[in-house]
GROMACS .gro file of C-alpha atoms in nm:
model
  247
    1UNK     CA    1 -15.119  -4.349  -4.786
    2UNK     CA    2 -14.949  -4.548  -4.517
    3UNK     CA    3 -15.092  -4.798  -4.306
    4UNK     CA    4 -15.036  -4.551  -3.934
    5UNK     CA    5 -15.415  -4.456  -3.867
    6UNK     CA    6 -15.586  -4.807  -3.964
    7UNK     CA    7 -15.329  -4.951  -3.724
    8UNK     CA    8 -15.403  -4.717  -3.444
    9UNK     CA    9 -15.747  -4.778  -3.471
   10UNK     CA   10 -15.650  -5.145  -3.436
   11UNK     CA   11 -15.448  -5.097  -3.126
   12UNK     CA   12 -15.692  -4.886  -2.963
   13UNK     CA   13 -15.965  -5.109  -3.025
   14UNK     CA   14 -15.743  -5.432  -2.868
   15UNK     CA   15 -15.618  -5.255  -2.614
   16UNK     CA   16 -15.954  -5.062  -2.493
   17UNK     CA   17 -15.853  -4.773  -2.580
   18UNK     CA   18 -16.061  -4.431  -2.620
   19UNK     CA   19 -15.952  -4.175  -2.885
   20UNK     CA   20 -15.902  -3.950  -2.611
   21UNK     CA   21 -15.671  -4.219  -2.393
   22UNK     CA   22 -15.449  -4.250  -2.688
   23UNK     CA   23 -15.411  -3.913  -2.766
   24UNK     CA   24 -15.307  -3.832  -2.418
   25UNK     CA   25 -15.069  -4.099  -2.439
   26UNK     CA   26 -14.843  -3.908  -2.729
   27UNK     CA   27 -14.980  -3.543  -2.615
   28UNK     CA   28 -15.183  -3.577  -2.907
   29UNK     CA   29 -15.525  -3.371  -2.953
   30UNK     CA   30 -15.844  -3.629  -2.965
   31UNK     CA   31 -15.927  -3.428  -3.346
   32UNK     CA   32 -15.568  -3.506  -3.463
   33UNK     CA   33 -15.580  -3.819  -3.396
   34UNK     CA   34 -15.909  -3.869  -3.584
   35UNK     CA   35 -15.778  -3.722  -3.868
   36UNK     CA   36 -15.519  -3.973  -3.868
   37UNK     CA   37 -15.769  -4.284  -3.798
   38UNK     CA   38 -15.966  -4.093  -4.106
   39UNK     CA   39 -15.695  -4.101  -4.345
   40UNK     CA   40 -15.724  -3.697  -4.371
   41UNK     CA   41 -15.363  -3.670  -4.247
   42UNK     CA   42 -15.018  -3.826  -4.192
   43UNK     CA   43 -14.851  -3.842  -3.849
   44UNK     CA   44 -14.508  -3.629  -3.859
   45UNK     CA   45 -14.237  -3.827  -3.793
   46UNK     CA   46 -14.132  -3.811  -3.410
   47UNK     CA   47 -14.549  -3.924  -3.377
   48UNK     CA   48 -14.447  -4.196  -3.602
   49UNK     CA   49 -14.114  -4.309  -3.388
   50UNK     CA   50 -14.323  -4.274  -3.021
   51UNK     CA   51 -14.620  -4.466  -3.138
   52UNK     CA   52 -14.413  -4.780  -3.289
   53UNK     CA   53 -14.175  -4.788  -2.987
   54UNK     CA   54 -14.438  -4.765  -2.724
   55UNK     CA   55 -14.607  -5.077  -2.906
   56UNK     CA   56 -14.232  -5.292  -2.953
   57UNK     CA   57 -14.368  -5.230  -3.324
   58UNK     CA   58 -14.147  -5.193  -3.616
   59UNK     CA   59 -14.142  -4.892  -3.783
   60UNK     CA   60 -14.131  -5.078  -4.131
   61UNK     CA   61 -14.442  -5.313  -4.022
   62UNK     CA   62 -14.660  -5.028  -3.885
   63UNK     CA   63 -14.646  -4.796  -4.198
   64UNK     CA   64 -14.631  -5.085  -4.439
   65UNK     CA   65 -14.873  -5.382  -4.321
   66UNK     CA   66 -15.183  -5.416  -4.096
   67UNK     CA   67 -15.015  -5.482  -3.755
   68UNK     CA   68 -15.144  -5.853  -3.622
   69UNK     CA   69 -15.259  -5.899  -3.234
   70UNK     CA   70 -14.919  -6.121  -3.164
   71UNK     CA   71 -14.709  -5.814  -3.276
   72UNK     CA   72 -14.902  -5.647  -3.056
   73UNK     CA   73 -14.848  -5.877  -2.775
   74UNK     CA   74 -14.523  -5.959  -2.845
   75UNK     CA   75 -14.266  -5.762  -2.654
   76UNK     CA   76 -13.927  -5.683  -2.853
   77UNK     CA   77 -13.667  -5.471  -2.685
   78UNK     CA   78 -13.500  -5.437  -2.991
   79UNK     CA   79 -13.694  -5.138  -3.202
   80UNK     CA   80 -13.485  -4.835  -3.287
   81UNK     CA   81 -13.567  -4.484  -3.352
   82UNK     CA   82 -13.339  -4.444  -3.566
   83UNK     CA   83 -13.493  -4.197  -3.845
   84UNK     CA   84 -13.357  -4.427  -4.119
   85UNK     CA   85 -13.637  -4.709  -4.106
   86UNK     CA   86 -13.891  -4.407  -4.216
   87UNK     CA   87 -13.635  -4.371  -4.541
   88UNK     CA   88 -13.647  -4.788  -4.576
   89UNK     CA   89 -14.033  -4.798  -4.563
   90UNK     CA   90 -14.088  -4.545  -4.859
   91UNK     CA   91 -13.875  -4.828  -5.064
   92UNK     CA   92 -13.960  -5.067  -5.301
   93UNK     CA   93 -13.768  -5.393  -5.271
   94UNK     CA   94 -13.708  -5.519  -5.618
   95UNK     CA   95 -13.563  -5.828  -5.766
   96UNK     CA   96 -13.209  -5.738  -5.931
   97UNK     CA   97 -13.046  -5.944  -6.243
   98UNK     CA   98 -12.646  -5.789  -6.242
   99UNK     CA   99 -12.368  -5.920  -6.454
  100UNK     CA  100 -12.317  -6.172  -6.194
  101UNK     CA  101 -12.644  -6.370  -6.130
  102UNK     CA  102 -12.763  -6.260  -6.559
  103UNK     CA  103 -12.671  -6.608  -6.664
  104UNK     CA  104 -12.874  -6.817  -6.400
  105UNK     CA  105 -13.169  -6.584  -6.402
  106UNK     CA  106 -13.162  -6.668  -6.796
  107UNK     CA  107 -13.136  -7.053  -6.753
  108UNK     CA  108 -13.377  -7.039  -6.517
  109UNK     CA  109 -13.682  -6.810  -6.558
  110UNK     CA  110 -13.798  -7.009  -6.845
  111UNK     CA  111 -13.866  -7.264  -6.658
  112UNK     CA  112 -13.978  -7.097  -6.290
  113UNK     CA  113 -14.081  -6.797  -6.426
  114UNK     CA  114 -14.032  -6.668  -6.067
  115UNK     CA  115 -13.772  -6.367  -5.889
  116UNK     CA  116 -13.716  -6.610  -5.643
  117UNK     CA  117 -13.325  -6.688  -5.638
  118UNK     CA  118 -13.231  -6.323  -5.724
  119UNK     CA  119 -13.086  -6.056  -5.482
  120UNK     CA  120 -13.291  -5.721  -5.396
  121UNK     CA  121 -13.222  -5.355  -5.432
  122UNK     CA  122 -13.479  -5.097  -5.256
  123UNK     CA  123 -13.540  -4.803  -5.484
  124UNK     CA  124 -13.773  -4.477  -5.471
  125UNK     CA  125 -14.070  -4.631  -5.687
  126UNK     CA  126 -14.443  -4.665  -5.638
  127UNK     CA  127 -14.652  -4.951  -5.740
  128UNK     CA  128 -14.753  -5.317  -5.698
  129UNK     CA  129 -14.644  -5.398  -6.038
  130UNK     CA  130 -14.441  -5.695  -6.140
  131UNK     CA  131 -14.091  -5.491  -6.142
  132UNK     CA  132 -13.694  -5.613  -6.217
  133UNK     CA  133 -13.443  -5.436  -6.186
  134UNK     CA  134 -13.119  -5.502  -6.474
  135UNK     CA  135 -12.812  -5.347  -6.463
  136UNK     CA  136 -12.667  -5.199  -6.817
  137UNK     CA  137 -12.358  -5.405  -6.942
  138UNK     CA  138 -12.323  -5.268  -7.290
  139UNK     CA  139 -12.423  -4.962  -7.475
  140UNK     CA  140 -12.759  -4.867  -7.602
  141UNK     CA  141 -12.914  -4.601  -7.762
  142UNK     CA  142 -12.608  -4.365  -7.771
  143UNK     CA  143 -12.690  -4.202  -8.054
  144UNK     CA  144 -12.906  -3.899  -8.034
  145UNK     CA  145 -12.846  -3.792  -7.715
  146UNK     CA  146 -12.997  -4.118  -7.580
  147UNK     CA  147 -12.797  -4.330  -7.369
  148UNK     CA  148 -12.766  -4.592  -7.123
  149UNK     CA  149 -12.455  -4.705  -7.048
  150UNK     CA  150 -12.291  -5.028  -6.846
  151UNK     CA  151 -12.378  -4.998  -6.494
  152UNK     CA  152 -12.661  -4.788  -6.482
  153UNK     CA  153 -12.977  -4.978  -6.396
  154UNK     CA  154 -13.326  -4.984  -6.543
  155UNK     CA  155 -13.630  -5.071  -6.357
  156UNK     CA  156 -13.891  -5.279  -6.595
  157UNK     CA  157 -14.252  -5.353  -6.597
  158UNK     CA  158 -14.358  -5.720  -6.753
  159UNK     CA  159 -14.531  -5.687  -6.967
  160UNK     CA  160 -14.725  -5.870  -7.270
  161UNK     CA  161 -14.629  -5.742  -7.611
  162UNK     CA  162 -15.014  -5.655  -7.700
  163UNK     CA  163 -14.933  -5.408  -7.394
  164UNK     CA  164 -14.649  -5.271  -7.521
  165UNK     CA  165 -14.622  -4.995  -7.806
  166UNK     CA  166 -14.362  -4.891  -8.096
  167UNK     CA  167 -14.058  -4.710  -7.945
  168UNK     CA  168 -14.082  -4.899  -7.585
  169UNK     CA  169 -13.739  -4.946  -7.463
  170UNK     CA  170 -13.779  -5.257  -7.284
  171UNK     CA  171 -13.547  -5.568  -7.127
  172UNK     CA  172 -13.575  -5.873  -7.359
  173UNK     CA  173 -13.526  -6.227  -7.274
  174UNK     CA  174 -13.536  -6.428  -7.580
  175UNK     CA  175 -13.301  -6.731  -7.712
  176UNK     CA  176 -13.123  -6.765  -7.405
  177UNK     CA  177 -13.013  -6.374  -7.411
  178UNK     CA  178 -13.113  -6.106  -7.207
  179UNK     CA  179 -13.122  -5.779  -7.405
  180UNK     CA  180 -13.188  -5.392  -7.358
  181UNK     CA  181 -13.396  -5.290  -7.707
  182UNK     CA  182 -13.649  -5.093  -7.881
  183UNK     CA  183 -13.957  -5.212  -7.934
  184UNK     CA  184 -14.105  -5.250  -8.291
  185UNK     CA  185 -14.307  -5.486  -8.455
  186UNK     CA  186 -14.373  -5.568  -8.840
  187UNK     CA  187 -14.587  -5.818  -9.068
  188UNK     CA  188 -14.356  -6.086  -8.958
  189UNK     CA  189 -14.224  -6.067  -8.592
  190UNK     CA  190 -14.065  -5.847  -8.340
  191UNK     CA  191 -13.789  -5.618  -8.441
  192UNK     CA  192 -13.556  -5.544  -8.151
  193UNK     CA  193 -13.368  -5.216  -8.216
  194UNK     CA  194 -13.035  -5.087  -8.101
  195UNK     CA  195 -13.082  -4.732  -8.207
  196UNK     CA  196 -13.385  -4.514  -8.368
  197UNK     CA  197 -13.324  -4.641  -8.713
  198UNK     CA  198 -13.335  -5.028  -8.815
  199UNK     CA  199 -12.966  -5.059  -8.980
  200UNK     CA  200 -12.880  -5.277  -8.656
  201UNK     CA  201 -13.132  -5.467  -8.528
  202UNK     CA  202 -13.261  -5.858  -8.439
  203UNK     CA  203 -13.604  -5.999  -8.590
  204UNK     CA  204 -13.795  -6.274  -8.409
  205UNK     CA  205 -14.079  -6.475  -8.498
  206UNK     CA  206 -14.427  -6.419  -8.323
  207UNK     CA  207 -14.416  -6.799  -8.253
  208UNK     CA  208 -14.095  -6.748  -8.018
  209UNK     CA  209 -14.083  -6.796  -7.655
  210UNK     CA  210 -13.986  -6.431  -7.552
  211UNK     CA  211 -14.016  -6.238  -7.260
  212UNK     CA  212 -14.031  -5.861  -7.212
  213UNK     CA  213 -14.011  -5.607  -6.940
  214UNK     CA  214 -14.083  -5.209  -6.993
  215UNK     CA  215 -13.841  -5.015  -6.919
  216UNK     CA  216 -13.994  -4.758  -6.654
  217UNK     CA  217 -13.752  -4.590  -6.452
  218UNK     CA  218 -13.359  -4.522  -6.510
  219UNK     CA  219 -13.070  -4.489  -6.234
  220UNK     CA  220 -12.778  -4.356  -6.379
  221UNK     CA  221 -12.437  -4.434  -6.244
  222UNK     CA  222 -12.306  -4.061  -6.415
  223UNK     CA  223 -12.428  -3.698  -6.366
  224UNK     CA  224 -12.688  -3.692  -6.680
  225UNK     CA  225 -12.650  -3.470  -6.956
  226UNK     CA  226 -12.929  -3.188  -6.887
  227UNK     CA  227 -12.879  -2.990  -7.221
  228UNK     CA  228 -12.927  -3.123  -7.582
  229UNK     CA  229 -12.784  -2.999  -7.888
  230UNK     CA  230 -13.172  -2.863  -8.012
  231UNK     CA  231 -13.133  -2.685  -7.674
  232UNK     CA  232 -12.771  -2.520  -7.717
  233UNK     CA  233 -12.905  -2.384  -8.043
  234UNK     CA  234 -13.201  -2.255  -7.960
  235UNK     CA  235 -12.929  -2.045  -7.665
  236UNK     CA  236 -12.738  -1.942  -7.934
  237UNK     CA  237 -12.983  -1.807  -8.164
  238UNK     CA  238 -13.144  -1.639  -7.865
  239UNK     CA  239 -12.772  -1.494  -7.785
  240UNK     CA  240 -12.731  -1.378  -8.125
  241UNK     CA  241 -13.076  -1.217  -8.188
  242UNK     CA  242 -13.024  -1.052  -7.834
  243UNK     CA  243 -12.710  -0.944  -7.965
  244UNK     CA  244 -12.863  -0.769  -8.262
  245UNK     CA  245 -13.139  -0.596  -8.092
  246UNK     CA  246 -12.941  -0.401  -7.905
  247UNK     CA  247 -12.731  -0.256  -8.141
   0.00000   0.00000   0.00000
């Protein structure tokens, strides 16, 4: 739920303002606008634009954050109503290691353990979790139908390994590497897999200083293959047994 009727209630109570007054202000029924005060319903999206222009409010600030009294007193010619900004506030800004900046974030997090230093990317996810985003720069998990190739971009949780469970694919940062893997874990360590079975994979002691995001969301920089091979059989046998029955 956005922030729009806790900071019209805000407004109206700064500025004096009845229900009724601010309703006729955006031809607006007084029960409408209750609703929205309420939380029992969302403004449309012209509603949206008026309000935040008539107030020199962004867009951006009023569904996203409790508006202060200086924005509110502040005037700022400069608010557009451009439909876009509704787009930008339903996006997560997340902190994004590529294949140019993968190196320093490695030196560094060790040490700062912070996002600080690293670009953003806005992306369609919900939460207040502790999210990076990676891009892919090698292959993993193409057997099986599974695959993330270079370029596309995960979006990871961190996450402690007693949180994690066998099977997680999750971002790794251990001995100065930062890895895509699945997550396993035996009598001696962590075993980091590159495919479902353990021909290929790395070991590493409990006692190592290792990091580890879960992988939670994919972007894929290809159209995504929709059908697997279990599925193309099961259409064939269904074509053939169709097939029969009408003979």
């Amino acid at each position: 739920m956005s922030f729009f009727g806790k900071n019209i209630k805000k407004i109206r109570a700064i500025k004096g303002l009845s229900q009724q007054n601010f309703a006729e202000l955006f031809s607006l029924k007084r029960a409408t606008l209750g609703a929205y005060e309420e939380g029992r319903s969302e403004p449309k999206i012209d509603t949206i634009i008026k309000v935040a222009n008539y107030f020199s409010i962004s867009i951006d600030d009023f569904l996203t954050k409790e508006v202060t009294v200086n924005q509110l007193l502040r005037f700022n010619g400069g608010i557009t109503t451009d439909i876009n900004q509704i787009v930008k506030a339903s996006l997560k800004e997340i902190p994004f290691v590529n294949s140019l900046n993968s190196k320093l974030f490695v030196e560094n997090f060790k040490t700062s353990q912070s996002y600080s230093a690293l670009p953003t990317i806005r992306v369609p996810v919900e939460g207040n979790l502790d999210f990076l985003a990676f891009m892919v720069t090698d292959l993993f998990m193409v057997s099986d139908e599974e695959a993330l190739f270079p370029n596309d971009v995960v979006i990871g949780e961190s996450r402690d390994s007693n949180a994690l469970i066998q099977g997680d694919v999750v971002v790794v940062l251990v001995n100065h590497e930062l890895l895509i893997r699945r997550y396993t874990i035996s009598d001696k360590g962590y075993k980091l897999l590159t495919d479902h079975t353990h021909i290929s994979s790395i070991d590493i002691s409990f006692d190592a200083a290792i990091y580890f995001w879960k992988v939670s969301f994919v972007f894929l920089k290809r159209y995504p293959k929709f059908t697997s091979k279990l599925a193309v059989k099961i259409n064939e046998l269904d074509t053939k047994l169709t097939q029969l029955l009408s003979k």
